[in-house]
XYZ file of C-alpha atoms in Angstrom:
346
model
C 20.306 71.411 -6.272
C 17.324 73.464 -5.146
C 17.177 74.119 -1.423
C 15.039 71.831 0.682
C 11.573 73.170 1.433
C 11.649 73.411 5.228
C 8.501 74.096 7.201
C 8.179 74.956 10.887
C 5.484 72.665 12.283
C 3.912 72.863 15.747
C 3.467 69.208 16.781
C 2.270 69.940 20.295
C 2.511 72.624 22.943
C 6.159 73.624 23.163
C 7.143 71.178 20.329
C 8.325 72.983 17.199
C 9.991 70.884 14.477
C 11.616 71.555 11.120
C 10.032 69.309 8.470
C 11.767 68.503 5.135
C 10.347 67.118 1.867
C 13.378 65.650 0.109
C 14.724 62.131 -0.325
C 18.263 60.819 -0.598
C 18.593 58.208 -3.334
C 21.217 55.629 -4.126
C 21.310 55.910 -7.893
C 20.982 52.746 -9.961
C 20.446 53.394 -13.683
C 20.990 56.641 -15.594
C 20.525 56.927 -19.345
C 22.648 59.226 -21.490
C 20.624 61.788 -23.441
C 21.685 63.704 -26.528
C 21.530 66.875 -24.441
C 24.158 65.458 -22.062
C 26.479 64.876 -25.011
C 25.715 68.323 -26.429
C 26.685 70.018 -23.162
C 29.852 67.895 -23.101
C 30.826 68.800 -26.643
C 29.604 72.400 -26.917
C 29.172 73.694 -23.363
C 25.735 75.119 -24.024
C 22.267 74.507 -25.441
C 20.636 77.745 -26.526
C 20.600 80.145 -23.591
C 21.663 77.436 -21.114
C 25.426 77.855 -20.768
C 27.757 75.740 -18.614
C 29.820 78.259 -16.620
C 31.021 75.943 -13.820
C 31.393 72.187 -13.270
C 28.006 70.490 -13.579
C 26.873 66.930 -12.841
C 25.191 65.469 -15.933
C 22.306 63.000 -16.150
C 18.523 63.328 -15.975
C 17.109 59.956 -17.144
C 17.307 58.158 -13.843
C 16.076 55.733 -11.240
C 17.333 54.749 -7.798
C 16.526 53.460 -4.342
C 15.449 55.531 -1.321
C 18.058 55.452 1.451
C 16.903 58.408 3.551
C 13.896 60.717 3.582
C 12.748 63.971 5.084
C 10.262 63.893 7.935
C 7.464 65.323 5.761
C 7.695 62.502 3.188
C 4.790 60.081 3.628
C 4.350 58.344 0.261
C 7.805 56.713 0.205
C 9.868 54.610 2.583
C 13.504 53.541 2.789
C 14.177 50.790 0.239
C 11.563 51.916 -2.286
C 12.652 51.819 -5.921
C 11.752 55.090 -7.633
C 11.826 56.841 -10.985
C 12.920 60.469 -10.862
C 11.139 63.269 -12.686
C 14.047 65.700 -13.237
C 11.989 68.888 -13.388
C 10.755 70.157 -10.006
C 9.123 73.604 -9.726
C 10.757 76.021 -7.330
C 7.721 78.237 -6.770
C 3.936 78.260 -6.962
C 3.711 80.391 -10.109
C 0.929 80.600 -12.702
C 2.356 77.674 -14.699
C 2.308 75.326 -11.714
C -1.213 76.453 -10.831
C -2.333 75.725 -14.403
C -0.744 72.275 -14.422
C 1.949 73.242 -16.936
C 4.882 73.468 -14.551
C 7.311 72.475 -17.321
C 6.993 76.053 -18.589
C 7.958 77.676 -15.283
C 10.998 79.902 -15.933
C 12.430 79.132 -12.488
C 11.987 75.349 -12.523
C 14.793 73.167 -11.212
C 15.866 70.728 -13.907
C 18.581 68.114 -13.596
C 21.683 68.749 -15.720
C 20.489 72.084 -17.049
C 22.782 74.957 -16.007
C 23.088 75.889 -13.228
C 21.370 72.777 -11.804
C 23.299 69.545 -11.240
C 22.026 66.243 -12.579
C 21.928 62.785 -11.040
C 24.688 60.803 -12.757
C 26.344 59.975 -9.453
C 26.308 57.442 -6.607
C 23.913 59.353 -4.335
C 21.506 62.132 -5.174
C 18.944 64.265 -3.289
C 15.643 65.220 -4.938
C 12.176 66.528 -4.161
C 10.109 63.604 -2.877
C 7.065 64.869 -4.773
C 8.903 64.168 -8.016
C 10.045 60.665 -7.098
C 7.611 57.917 -8.114
C 7.555 54.432 -6.635
C 8.101 51.686 -9.208
C 5.911 48.570 -9.193
C 7.737 45.287 -8.669
C 7.390 44.326 -12.346
C 9.034 47.537 -13.627
C 12.842 47.450 -13.679
C 15.252 50.220 -12.744
C 16.170 50.662 -16.413
C 12.520 50.983 -17.383
C 12.226 53.533 -14.577
C 15.081 55.543 -16.065
C 13.503 55.316 -19.524
C 10.325 56.950 -18.225
C 12.070 60.280 -18.865
C 12.350 59.891 -22.667
C 9.047 58.001 -22.687
C 7.491 61.076 -21.072
C 8.590 63.191 -24.025
C 6.606 60.822 -26.244
C 3.568 60.950 -23.961
C 3.615 64.750 -23.800
C 4.080 65.033 -27.585
C 1.249 62.612 -28.361
C -1.048 64.349 -25.864
C -0.295 67.769 -27.290
C -0.741 66.474 -30.834
C -4.065 64.830 -30.005
C -3.142 61.271 -30.969
C -6.146 59.050 -30.326
C -7.929 55.912 -31.532
C -7.622 55.642 -35.306
C -5.119 58.466 -35.765
C -2.635 58.187 -38.599
C 0.759 59.546 -37.593
C 3.997 60.587 -39.282
C 7.119 60.610 -37.102
C 10.140 62.419 -38.516
C 13.314 60.904 -37.075
C 13.882 57.409 -35.673
C 16.336 58.248 -32.904
C 15.496 57.480 -29.266
C 12.816 60.193 -29.051
C 11.238 59.258 -32.377
C 11.083 55.643 -31.231
C 9.381 56.457 -27.908
C 6.898 58.643 -29.800
C 6.210 55.606 -31.986
C 5.634 53.380 -28.945
C 3.315 55.890 -27.292
C 1.370 56.691 -30.479
C 0.619 53.015 -31.004
C -0.329 52.565 -27.339
C -2.680 55.547 -27.571
C -4.527 53.986 -30.476
C -2.814 55.226 -33.640
C -3.951 52.933 -36.443
C -0.992 53.537 -38.747
C 2.405 55.109 -38.131
C 4.979 55.952 -40.777
C 8.478 56.896 -39.583
C 11.324 58.506 -41.511
C 15.082 58.595 -41.054
C 18.354 58.914 -42.966
C 19.664 55.645 -41.549
C 18.047 52.337 -42.641
C 19.296 50.536 -39.507
C 17.220 52.882 -37.340
C 14.172 52.185 -39.466
C 14.720 48.453 -39.023
C 14.485 48.961 -35.266
C 11.374 51.114 -35.741
C 9.752 48.303 -37.710
C 10.526 45.865 -34.890
C 8.922 48.298 -32.422
C 5.684 48.484 -34.394
C 6.024 51.076 -37.162
C 3.648 50.226 -40.010
C 5.716 51.972 -42.686
C 9.334 53.119 -42.900
C 10.635 55.760 -45.274
C 14.358 56.249 -45.864
C 15.216 59.908 -46.422
C 18.052 60.764 -48.781
C 19.987 64.002 -48.435
C 18.694 66.363 -51.064
C 15.123 64.988 -51.083
C 12.671 67.876 -51.398
C 10.159 68.406 -48.575
C 7.156 68.282 -50.899
C 8.507 65.162 -52.574
C 8.874 63.478 -49.184
C 5.393 64.617 -48.168
C 4.002 62.915 -51.285
C 5.908 59.724 -50.415
C 4.312 59.746 -46.957
C 0.855 60.136 -48.492
C 1.577 57.269 -50.880
C 2.606 55.026 -47.973
C -0.490 55.775 -45.878
C -2.954 56.190 -48.704
C -3.822 59.624 -47.295
C -2.113 62.452 -45.447
C -1.572 61.787 -41.716
C -3.736 63.437 -39.070
C -0.671 64.148 -36.931
C 3.028 64.682 -37.562
C 5.560 64.533 -34.725
C 8.836 66.139 -35.803
C 11.762 64.788 -33.767
C 14.856 65.920 -35.699
C 14.804 69.722 -35.467
C 16.154 69.895 -39.021
C 14.690 72.733 -41.102
C 13.883 70.599 -44.159
C 12.205 68.002 -41.932
C 9.978 70.656 -40.333
C 9.023 71.769 -43.836
C 8.188 68.169 -44.745
C 6.090 67.847 -41.582
C 3.919 70.813 -42.560
C 3.474 69.784 -46.195
C 2.717 66.180 -45.223
C 0.065 66.837 -42.571
C -3.610 66.639 -43.469
C -5.572 69.897 -43.563
C -6.939 70.533 -40.073
C -4.229 68.335 -38.580
C -1.445 68.979 -36.084
C 2.335 69.250 -36.308
C 4.124 68.776 -32.978
C 7.684 70.098 -32.850
C 9.790 67.960 -30.513
C 13.256 68.222 -32.062
C 15.349 71.281 -31.257
C 17.391 72.797 -34.082
C 18.550 76.297 -34.966
C 16.766 79.248 -33.396
C 15.550 80.537 -36.769
C 14.125 78.289 -39.498
C 12.243 78.955 -42.717
C 8.932 77.115 -42.953
C 5.882 77.187 -45.296
C 3.785 79.047 -42.751
C 1.133 80.233 -45.207
C 0.638 76.665 -46.406
C -0.068 75.689 -42.790
C -2.280 78.736 -42.217
C -4.598 78.288 -45.196
C -5.000 74.593 -44.425
C -5.505 75.171 -40.678
C -2.587 72.943 -39.747
C -1.819 73.661 -36.096
C 1.878 73.879 -35.156
C 2.418 73.053 -31.484
C 5.609 73.303 -29.484
C 6.792 70.589 -27.119
C 8.975 71.482 -24.129
C 9.942 68.530 -21.984
C 6.767 67.185 -20.290
C 4.458 67.530 -17.306
C 2.168 65.150 -15.423
C 3.446 62.114 -17.334
C 5.172 59.844 -14.798
C 1.991 58.208 -13.412
C 0.758 57.396 -16.924
C 4.164 56.091 -17.994
C 4.442 53.827 -14.942
C 0.921 52.501 -15.517
C 1.683 51.787 -19.197
C 4.904 49.952 -18.332
C 3.363 47.951 -15.496
C 0.467 46.855 -17.722
C 2.768 45.924 -20.594
C 1.222 48.509 -22.930
C 4.667 49.716 -24.015
C 7.963 47.843 -24.135
C 11.003 50.092 -23.783
C 13.481 47.331 -22.926
C 14.742 46.942 -26.539
C 15.849 50.599 -26.489
C 18.782 49.832 -24.155
C 21.608 48.608 -26.376
C 24.693 49.419 -24.278
C 25.463 49.285 -20.555
C 28.505 50.630 -18.706
C 29.468 50.877 -15.036
C 29.738 54.444 -13.773
C 33.535 54.138 -13.766
C 33.423 53.844 -17.589
C 31.324 56.987 -18.071
C 33.680 58.563 -20.635
C 33.491 55.449 -22.812
C 29.713 55.453 -22.434
C 29.487 59.087 -23.523
C 31.757 58.405 -26.482
C 29.500 55.524 -27.517
C 26.517 57.871 -27.487
C 28.425 60.610 -29.324
C 29.266 58.179 -32.120
C 25.594 57.282 -32.505
C 26.140 53.609 -31.700
C 23.000 51.714 -30.713
C 19.986 53.503 -29.294
C 20.172 54.119 -25.548
C 23.311 53.863 -23.433
C 22.678 53.123 -19.754
C 25.129 53.822 -16.920
C 24.947 51.622 -13.835
C 25.682 53.596 -10.670
C 25.277 50.959 -7.958
C 28.532 48.997 -7.624
C 26.693 46.142 -5.918
C 23.819 45.875 -8.384
C 24.557 46.078 -12.103
C 21.318 44.320 -13.142
C 18.703 46.026 -15.347
């Protein structure tokens, strides 16, 4: 956990006080992310290596039980959603509003920083957001994956009338679907290897579903997408990280369109770069999110997106190993851990 930002404040003549900006939270709901399972199984993700015991969890909500004297926008008892990435310094990325790219950012459950899958957790108050009464704790926890969808759709330029291809119907593909439709996408086609995932995508609003078979060629799949939509999509959001799927994303996207890369796969992949270049298809990276929590809360409170169907399994914190195993096996969509022994409600 990053150190508390303490300031020495002169309140009056002879009255110096230390002022803190953190809050202590009683955790309520924490979702399990694929990255949590990856750290559990492999001990690393890219350059982030687990070298000592680390608390997992970064999709979270809780209740304020104590706050620093500098915190003015929250009070004890407030229900909050937690943005897990909090900048440690005022660098160029924070100044430019893209603090997610800061190399020194604190981020829950990313080595060496502990996460919030625990009973009580301390976090920067500036990155805790009060939940309206009509937004549940579980919805608050799901703002984290929902934020990935918001950031991806923003970066990809999804707007009124956009046609969108989403590669992968896992949790992140599904939140991208929800956000794309909320942002005005007229038609969305989504692909996956597993028909049961596509059934869920259809229930969540996907206009077309395309089952991918192992061995399908990228150009063949791109043609299938065009046949479904009647034209190539303006935007493709790639959520699998699989090399062949990235190739499909480029071939499928309309000339002058955008491919947003959300899924993380191997460090080196082979892609039809010249095809993208001569057709002016922009390829844009997506790294986490920034400035998304207020929009996500507003969308949830207004009923513009419904993330409740994403939660398919719930476990008390004491059954965390079983919960992680459920996620590892790919059962359901989102597994939620309930951290408050006295309140196991959504």
